XYZ file of C-alpha atoms in Angstrom:
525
model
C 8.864 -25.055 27.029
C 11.112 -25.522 24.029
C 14.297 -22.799 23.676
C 15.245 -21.547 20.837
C 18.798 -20.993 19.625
C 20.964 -18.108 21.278
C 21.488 -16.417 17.327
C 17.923 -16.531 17.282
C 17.171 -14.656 20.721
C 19.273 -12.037 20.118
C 20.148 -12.113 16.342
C 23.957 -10.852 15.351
C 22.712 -9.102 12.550
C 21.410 -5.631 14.114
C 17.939 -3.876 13.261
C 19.845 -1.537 10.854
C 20.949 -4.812 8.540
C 17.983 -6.482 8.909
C 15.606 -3.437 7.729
C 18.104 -2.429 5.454
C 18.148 -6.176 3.967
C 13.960 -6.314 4.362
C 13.323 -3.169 2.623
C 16.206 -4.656 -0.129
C 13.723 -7.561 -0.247
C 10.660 -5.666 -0.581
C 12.128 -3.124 -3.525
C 13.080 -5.730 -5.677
C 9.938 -7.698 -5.561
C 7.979 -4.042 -5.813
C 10.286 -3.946 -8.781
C 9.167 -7.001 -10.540
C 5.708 -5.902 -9.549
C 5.509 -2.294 -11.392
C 7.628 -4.163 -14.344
C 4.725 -6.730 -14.821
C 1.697 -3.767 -13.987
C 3.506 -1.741 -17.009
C 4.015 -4.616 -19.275
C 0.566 -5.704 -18.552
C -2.004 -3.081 -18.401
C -1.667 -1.908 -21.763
C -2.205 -5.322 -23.025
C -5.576 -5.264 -20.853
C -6.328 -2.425 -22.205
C -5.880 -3.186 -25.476
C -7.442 -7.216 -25.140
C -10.094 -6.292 -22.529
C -11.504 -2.582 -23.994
C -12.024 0.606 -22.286
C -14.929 -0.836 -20.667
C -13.820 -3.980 -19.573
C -10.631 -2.854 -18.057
C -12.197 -0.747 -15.930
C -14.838 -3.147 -14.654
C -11.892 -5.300 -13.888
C -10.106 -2.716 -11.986
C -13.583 -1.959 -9.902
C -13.933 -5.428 -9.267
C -10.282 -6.165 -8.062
C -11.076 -2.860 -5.861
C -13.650 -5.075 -4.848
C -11.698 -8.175 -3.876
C -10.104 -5.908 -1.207
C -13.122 -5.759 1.090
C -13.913 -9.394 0.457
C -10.398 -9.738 1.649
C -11.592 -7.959 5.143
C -14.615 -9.636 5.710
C -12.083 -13.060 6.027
C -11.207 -11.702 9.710
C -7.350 -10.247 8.648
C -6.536 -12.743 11.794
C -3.070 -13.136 9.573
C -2.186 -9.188 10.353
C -2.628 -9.735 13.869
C -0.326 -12.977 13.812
C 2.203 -11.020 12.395
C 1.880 -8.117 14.988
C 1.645 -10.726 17.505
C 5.505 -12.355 16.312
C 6.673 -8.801 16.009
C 6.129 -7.531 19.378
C 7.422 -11.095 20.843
C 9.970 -11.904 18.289
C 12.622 -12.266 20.948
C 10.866 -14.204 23.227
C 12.054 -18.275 23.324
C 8.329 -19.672 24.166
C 7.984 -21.265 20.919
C 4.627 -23.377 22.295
C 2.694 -19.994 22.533
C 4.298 -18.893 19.278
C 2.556 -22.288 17.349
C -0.770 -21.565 19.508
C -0.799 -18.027 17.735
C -0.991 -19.860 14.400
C -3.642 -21.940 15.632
C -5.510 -19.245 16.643
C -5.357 -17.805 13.169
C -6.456 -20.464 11.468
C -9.287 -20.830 14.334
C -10.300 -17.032 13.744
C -10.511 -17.880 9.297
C -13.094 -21.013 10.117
C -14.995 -18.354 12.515
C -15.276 -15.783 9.474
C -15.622 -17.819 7.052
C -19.501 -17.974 7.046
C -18.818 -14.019 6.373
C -16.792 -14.017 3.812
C -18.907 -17.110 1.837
C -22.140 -14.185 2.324
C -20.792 -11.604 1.349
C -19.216 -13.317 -1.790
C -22.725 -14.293 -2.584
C -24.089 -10.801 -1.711
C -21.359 -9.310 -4.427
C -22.721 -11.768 -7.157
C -25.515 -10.876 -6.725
C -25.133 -6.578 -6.270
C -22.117 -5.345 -7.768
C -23.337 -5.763 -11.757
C -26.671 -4.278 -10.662
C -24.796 -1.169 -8.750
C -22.579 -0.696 -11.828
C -25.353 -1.194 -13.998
C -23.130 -3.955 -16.614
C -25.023 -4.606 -19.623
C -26.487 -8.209 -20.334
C -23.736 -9.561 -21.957
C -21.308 -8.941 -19.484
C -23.833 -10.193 -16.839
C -22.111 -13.683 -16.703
C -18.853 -12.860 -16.865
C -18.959 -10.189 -14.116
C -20.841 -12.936 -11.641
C -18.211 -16.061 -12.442
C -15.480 -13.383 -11.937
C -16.789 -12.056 -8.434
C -17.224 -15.254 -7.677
C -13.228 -16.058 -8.261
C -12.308 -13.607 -6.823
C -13.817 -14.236 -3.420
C -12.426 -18.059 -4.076
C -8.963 -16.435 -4.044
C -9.686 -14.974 -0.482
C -11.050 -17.502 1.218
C -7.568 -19.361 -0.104
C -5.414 -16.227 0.809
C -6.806 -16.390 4.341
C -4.401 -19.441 4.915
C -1.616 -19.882 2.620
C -0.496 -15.853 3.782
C 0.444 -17.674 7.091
C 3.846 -18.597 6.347
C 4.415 -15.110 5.043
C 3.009 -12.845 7.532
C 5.394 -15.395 10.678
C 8.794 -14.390 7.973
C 7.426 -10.765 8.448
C 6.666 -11.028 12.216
C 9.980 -12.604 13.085
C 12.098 -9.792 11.226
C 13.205 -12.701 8.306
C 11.210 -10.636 5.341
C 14.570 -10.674 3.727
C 14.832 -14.100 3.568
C 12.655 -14.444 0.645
C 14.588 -12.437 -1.184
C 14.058 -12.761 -5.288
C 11.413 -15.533 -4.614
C 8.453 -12.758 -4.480
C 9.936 -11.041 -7.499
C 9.559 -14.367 -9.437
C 6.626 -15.227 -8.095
C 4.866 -12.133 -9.448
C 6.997 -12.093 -12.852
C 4.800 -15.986 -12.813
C 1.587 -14.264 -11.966
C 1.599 -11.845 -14.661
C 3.011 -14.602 -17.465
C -0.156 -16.008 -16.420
C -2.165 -13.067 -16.717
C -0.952 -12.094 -20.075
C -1.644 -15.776 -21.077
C -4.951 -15.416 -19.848
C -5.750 -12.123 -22.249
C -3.785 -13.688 -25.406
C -5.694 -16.859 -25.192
C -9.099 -14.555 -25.099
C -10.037 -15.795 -21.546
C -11.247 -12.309 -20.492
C -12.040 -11.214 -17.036
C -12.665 -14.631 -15.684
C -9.161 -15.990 -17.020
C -7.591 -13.430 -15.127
C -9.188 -13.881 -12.021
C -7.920 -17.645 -12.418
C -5.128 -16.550 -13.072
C -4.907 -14.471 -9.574
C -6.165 -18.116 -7.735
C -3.098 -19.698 -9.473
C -0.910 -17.256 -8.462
C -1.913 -17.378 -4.657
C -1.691 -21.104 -4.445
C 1.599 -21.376 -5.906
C 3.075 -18.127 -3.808
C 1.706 -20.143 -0.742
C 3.591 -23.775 -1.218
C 6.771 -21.371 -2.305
C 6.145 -19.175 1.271
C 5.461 -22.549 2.748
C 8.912 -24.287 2.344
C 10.694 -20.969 3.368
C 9.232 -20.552 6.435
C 10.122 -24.353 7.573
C 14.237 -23.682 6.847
C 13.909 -20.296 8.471
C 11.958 -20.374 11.342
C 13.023 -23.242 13.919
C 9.276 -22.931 15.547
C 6.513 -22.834 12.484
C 4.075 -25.025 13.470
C 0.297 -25.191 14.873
C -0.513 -26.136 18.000
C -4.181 -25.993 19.658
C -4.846 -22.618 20.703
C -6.167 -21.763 24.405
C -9.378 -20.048 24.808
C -8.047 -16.800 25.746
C -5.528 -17.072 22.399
C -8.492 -17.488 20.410
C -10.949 -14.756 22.360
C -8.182 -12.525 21.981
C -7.178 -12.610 18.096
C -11.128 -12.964 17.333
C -11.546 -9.660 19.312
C -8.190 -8.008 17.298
C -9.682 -9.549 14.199
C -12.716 -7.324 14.594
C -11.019 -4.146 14.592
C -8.762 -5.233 11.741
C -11.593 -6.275 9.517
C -12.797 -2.527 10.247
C -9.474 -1.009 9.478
C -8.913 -3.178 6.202
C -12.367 -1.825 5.386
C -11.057 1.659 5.853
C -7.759 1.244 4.305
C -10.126 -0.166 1.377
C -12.058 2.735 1.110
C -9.053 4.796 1.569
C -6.991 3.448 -1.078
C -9.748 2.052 -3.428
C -12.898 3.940 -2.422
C -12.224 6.425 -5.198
C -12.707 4.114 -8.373
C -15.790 2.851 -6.297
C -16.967 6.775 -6.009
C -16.355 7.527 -10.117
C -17.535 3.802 -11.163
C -21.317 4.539 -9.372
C -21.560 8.263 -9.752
C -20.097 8.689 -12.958
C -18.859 6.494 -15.350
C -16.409 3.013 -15.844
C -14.921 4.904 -18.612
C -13.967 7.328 -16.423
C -12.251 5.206 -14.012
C -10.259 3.657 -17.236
C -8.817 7.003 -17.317
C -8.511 8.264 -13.569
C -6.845 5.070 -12.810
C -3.713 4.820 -15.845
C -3.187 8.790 -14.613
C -3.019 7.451 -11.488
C -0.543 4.869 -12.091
C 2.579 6.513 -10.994
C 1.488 8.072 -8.126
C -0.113 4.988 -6.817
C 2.912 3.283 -7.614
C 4.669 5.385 -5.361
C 2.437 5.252 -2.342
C 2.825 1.625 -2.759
C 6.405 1.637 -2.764
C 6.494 3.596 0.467
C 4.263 1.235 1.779
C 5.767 -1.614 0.763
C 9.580 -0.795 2.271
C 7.961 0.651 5.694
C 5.508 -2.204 6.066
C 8.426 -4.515 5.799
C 10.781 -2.437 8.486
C 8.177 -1.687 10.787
C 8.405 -5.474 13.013
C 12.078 -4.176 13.636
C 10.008 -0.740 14.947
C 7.854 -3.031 16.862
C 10.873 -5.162 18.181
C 12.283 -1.469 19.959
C 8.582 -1.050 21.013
C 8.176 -3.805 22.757
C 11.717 -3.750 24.575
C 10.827 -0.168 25.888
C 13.364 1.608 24.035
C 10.824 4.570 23.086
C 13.918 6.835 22.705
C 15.452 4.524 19.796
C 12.121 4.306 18.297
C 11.254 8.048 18.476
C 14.300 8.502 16.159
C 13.856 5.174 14.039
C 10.226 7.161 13.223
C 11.587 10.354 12.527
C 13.622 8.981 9.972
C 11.615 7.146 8.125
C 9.351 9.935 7.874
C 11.741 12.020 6.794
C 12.693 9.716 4.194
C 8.807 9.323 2.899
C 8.838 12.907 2.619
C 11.805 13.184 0.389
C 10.592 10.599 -1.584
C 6.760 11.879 -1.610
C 8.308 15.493 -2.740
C 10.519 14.448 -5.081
C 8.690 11.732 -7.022
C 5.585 14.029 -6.704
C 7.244 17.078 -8.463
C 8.550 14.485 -11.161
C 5.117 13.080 -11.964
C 3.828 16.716 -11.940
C 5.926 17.863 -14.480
C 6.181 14.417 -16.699
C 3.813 12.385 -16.004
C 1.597 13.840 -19.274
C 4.040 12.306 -21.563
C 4.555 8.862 -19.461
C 0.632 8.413 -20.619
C 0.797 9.624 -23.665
C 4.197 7.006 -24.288
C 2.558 4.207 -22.448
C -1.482 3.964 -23.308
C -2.034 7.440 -25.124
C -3.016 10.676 -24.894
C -6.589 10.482 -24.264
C -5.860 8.519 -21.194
C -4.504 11.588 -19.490
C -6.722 13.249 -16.437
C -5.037 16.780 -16.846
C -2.322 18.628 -15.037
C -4.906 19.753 -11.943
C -6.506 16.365 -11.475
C -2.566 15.071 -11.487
C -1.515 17.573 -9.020
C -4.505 16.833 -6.778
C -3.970 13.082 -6.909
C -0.197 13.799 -6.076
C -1.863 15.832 -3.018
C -4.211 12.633 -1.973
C -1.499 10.162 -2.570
C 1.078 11.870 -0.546
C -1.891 12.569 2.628
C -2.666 8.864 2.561
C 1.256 7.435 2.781
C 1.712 9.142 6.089
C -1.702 8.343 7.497
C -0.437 4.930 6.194
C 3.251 5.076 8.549
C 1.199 6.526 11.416
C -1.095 3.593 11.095
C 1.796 0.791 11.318
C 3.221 2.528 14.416
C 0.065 2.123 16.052
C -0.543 -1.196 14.880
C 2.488 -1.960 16.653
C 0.780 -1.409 20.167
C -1.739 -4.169 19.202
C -4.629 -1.224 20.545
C -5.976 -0.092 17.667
C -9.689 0.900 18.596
C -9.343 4.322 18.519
C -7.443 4.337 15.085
C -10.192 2.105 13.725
C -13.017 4.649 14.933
C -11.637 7.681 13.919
C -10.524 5.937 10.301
C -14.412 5.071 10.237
C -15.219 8.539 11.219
C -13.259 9.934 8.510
C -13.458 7.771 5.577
C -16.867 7.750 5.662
C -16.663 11.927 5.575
C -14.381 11.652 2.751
C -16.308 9.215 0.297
C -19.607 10.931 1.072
C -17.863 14.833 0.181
C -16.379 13.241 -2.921
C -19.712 11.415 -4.139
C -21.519 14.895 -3.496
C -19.041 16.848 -5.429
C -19.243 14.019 -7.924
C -22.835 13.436 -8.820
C -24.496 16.416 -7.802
C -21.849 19.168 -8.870
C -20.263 16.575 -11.799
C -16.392 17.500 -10.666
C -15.207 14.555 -11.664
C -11.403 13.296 -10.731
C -11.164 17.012 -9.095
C -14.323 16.731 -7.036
C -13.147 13.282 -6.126
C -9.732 14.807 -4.907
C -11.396 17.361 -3.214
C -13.536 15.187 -1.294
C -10.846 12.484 -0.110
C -8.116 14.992 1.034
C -10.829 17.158 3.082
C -12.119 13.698 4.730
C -8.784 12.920 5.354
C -7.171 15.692 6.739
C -9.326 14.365 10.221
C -7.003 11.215 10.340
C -4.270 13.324 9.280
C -4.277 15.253 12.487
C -5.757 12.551 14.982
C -2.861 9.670 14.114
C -0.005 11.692 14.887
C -1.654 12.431 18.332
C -2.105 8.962 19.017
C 1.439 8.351 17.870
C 2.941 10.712 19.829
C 1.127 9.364 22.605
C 2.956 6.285 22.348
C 6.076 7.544 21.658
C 6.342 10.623 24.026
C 5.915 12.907 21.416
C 4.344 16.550 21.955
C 1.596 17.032 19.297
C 2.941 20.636 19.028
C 6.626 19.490 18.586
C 5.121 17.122 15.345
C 3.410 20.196 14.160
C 6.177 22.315 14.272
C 8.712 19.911 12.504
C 5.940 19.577 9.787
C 5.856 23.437 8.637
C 8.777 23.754 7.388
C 8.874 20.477 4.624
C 5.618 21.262 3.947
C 6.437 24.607 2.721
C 9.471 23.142 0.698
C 7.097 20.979 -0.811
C 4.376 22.945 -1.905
C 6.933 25.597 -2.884
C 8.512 22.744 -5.466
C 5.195 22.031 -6.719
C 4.092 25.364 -7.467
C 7.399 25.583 -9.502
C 6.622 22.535 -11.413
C 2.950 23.424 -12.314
C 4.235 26.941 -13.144
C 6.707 25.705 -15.416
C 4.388 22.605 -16.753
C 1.465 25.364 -17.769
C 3.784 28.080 -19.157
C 7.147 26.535 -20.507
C 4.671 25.108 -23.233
C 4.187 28.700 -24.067
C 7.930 29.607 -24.823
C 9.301 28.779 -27.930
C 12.447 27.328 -26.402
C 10.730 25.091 -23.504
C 8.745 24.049 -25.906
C 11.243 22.693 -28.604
C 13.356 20.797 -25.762
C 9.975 19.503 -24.445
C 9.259 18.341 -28.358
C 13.170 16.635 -28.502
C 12.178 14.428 -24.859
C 9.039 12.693 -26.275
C 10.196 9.581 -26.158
C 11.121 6.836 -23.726
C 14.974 7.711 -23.397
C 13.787 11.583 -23.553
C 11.563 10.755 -20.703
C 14.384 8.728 -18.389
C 16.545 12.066 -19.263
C 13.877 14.417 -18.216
C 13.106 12.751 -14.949
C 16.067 12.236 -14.071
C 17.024 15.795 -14.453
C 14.266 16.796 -12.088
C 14.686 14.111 -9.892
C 18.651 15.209 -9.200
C 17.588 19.417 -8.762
C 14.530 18.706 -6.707
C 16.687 16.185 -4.734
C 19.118 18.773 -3.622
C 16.392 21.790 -3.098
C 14.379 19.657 -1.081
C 16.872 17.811 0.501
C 18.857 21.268 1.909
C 15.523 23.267 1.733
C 13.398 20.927 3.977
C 14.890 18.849 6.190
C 16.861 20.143 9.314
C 20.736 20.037 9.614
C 20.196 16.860 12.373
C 17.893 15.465 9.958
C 20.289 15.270 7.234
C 22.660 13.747 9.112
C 20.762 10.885 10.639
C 19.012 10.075 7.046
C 23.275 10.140 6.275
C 24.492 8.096 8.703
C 22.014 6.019 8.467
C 22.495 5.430 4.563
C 26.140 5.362 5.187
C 25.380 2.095 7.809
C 23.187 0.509 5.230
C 26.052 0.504 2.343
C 28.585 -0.491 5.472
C 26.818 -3.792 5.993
């Protein structure tokens, strides 16, 4: 059995530097992401059409359940190194990549279906006209190319993640998706269309996976493949199962709303539900992003027993989703009107209810979203994967019935998800605190009180958002901020006041001061 180094056992950096330094990694490549999205879609927009952009954006939705259907046997390699990342048996380590790639040749039959099936459905579902028949099919067809591809070169990545070392491709990401977009916005200014940019995305994984490739081989003494045993292999096969179900459901979850206004109402539509959503979704990816890349350290405490440590590692970082949901969310409220009307134009805005009701959805989903990683952690998913099924399949039915038959549009569609949802929202912190040693009441009762704040905050900004207009005053300053540096003024005015209300309003005295110290130890190292 090969031993590993001492430093790497039991690392000198502590879980506080290295989560600090991973979430450090993971802003900063989020960073270069939103910068390239905002450059970008306009330019889709603009070289693609109404229509076409929104086909593309159904069809990249899309690409996301291809992605499921190639086994996710990646995610449960990464669990896998998280929960033994301090273990020296670097033999079994190398059989758990084997067993990944074992699990992608056992779906891949799948995947190559239901890549076929897509051709072949999707334009008739969506109804495309005949001269977009083509170009929808080779672009489907791309896109399912650039899963079956992702399958393996995401290896490399997913061990950095597992092993704690997300940090250690720090600024390479960022690059990597500043390349991705230069070669998206090549692909639209040479006239390419749809199918250039789904090349585009293929070129994109294939370098990111040689770049992920050589990092992992400085950085982790014991990347490598080795044969997997049977029981490896039975084992992530069975995992991969009820991670294919859950990618479905995080699918639906996160995407199953353009799928519900593309088929029951109109692609048009979803050009417009999706650039109002851009902020908001921008934020529940950002949440995701920086707890998705902390949470091996949370499975690291897991799996040494220290439920205690973790219990309080949790609080906090729901605590600090909630101060970021509540303060970005009354931000968007109140400005996120003129960030359309600056960026694409006025006509691309849903309206100050749909925006207040996607704030709503967004902000429900983020913390199913942390619940879901703690759980994940435990490797025993099955129940979280049923009840997701359960309720997703609630939500997107509600939403397509309020939808097509009462034609509510984005608000139906709001409506829909968040009442779906709300069965996940209560069944995921049971199951968490079931892990943890949490009582279900005590999670309830710790949840009134922000909850209050926050709906409080965004009563205050919708109040002042419908009837400042209305005042001669409000509605001169409002005139003075429509711009870009009017807008960075504005928010960050709101941002500062809703910081401190919510910050002293919502969060217990013992909260503040562990979200403190903890801050204070990230700036100390």
């Amino acid at each position: 059995m090969n031993q590993c180094k001492s430093s790497f056992i039991t690392p000198s950096k502590s879980l506080t530097k290295r989560a600090s330094l991973n979430a450090l990694a993971s802003i900063i490549d989020y960073g270069a992401r939103v910068l390239v999205e905002f450059v970008i879609n306009p330019l889709l927009v603009a070289g693609l059409g109404n229509y076409l952009y929104g086909l593309w954006r159904i069809l990249w939705r899309l690409n996301g359940y291809m992605d499921a259907a190639g086994g996710r046997s990646a995610q449960v390699l990464k669990w896998a190194v998280a929960k033994d990342q301090t273990l020296a048996n670097y033999d079994d380590k190398r059989r758990y990549v084997g067993g990944t790639v074992a699990v992608w040749f056992l779906f891949l039959p799948l995947l190559t279906m239901l890549g076929g099936v897509l051709v072949w459905l999707a334009p008739i579902l969506l109804e495309v006209p005949e001269e977009f028949l083509l170009t929808t099919q080779l672009t489907i067809g791309l896109l399912a190319l650039n899963v079956v591809l992702f399958g393996l070169v995401d290896i490399p990545r997913v061990v950095l993640q597992g092993e704690n070392l997300g940090y250690k491709r720090m600024g390479l990401s960022a690059l990597l998706v500043l390349a991705g977009g230069g070669l998206t916005v090549l692909a639209v200014i040479q006239g390419l269309g749809l199918v250039g940019v789904a090349a585009a995305t293929i070129a994109t994984t294939l370098i990111s996976g040689m770049v992920f490739l050589g990092v992992v081989r400085r950085q982790v003494p014991w990347f490598g493949i080795a044969r997997p045993t049977r029981e490896i292999t039975r084992r992530f096969y069975g995992l991969s199962g009820w991670f294919v179900l859950w990618k479905i459901v995080s699918q639906l979850m996160l995407a199953g709303d353009i799928l519900i206004l593309g088929i029951f109402d109109s692609v048009v539509l979803v050009t417009v539900y999706t650039l109002t959503k851009y902020v908001p979704e921008t934020l529940i990816r950002l949440v995701g992003t920086v707890v998705f890349n902390i949470s091996p350290g949370l499975g690291g405490i897991i799996g040494a027993g220290n439920l205690e440590k973790a219990v309080n590692v949790r609080g906090e970082i729901m605590a600090f989703t909630w101060l970021l949901l509540t303060v970005a969310g009354a931000c968007i409220l109140l400005w996120n009107q003129l960030f359309v009307q600056l960026w694409v134009g006025d006509s691309y805005y849903a309206g100050l209810i749909p925006t207040l009701l996607i704030i709503l959805l967004v902000a429900q989903i983020t913390f199913i979203r942390n619940d879901a990683n703690v759980i994940d952690l435990t490797l025993n998913i099955r129940t979280k994967v049923l009840i997701g099924v359960l309720a997703e399949t609630l939500a997107l039915s509600l939403a397509a019935l309020l939808v097509s038959r009462y034609g509510m549009g984005i608000v139906g569609l709001c409506i829909g998800s968040i009442a779906g949802h709300s069965i996940i929202s209560v069944v995921y912190p049971f199951l968490v605190g079931q892990v943890l040693g949490i009582r279900f009441y005590d999670q309830v009762k710790g949840a009134l009180r922000p909850v209050i704040v926050t709906l409080l905050l965004l009563l205050m900004m919708l109040g002042f958002k419908h009837y400042g207009e209305s005042y001669h005053q409000a509605a001169l300053v409002l005139e003075r901020l429509h711009s870009w540096p009017g807008l960075v003024v504005g928010v960050a005015a709101t941002a500062m006041v809703v910081s401190v209300l919510a910050f002293y309003g919502g969060l217990s005295s013992r909260q503040r001061s562990g979200l403190i110290k903890r801050l204070q130890a990230v700036i100390k190292r």
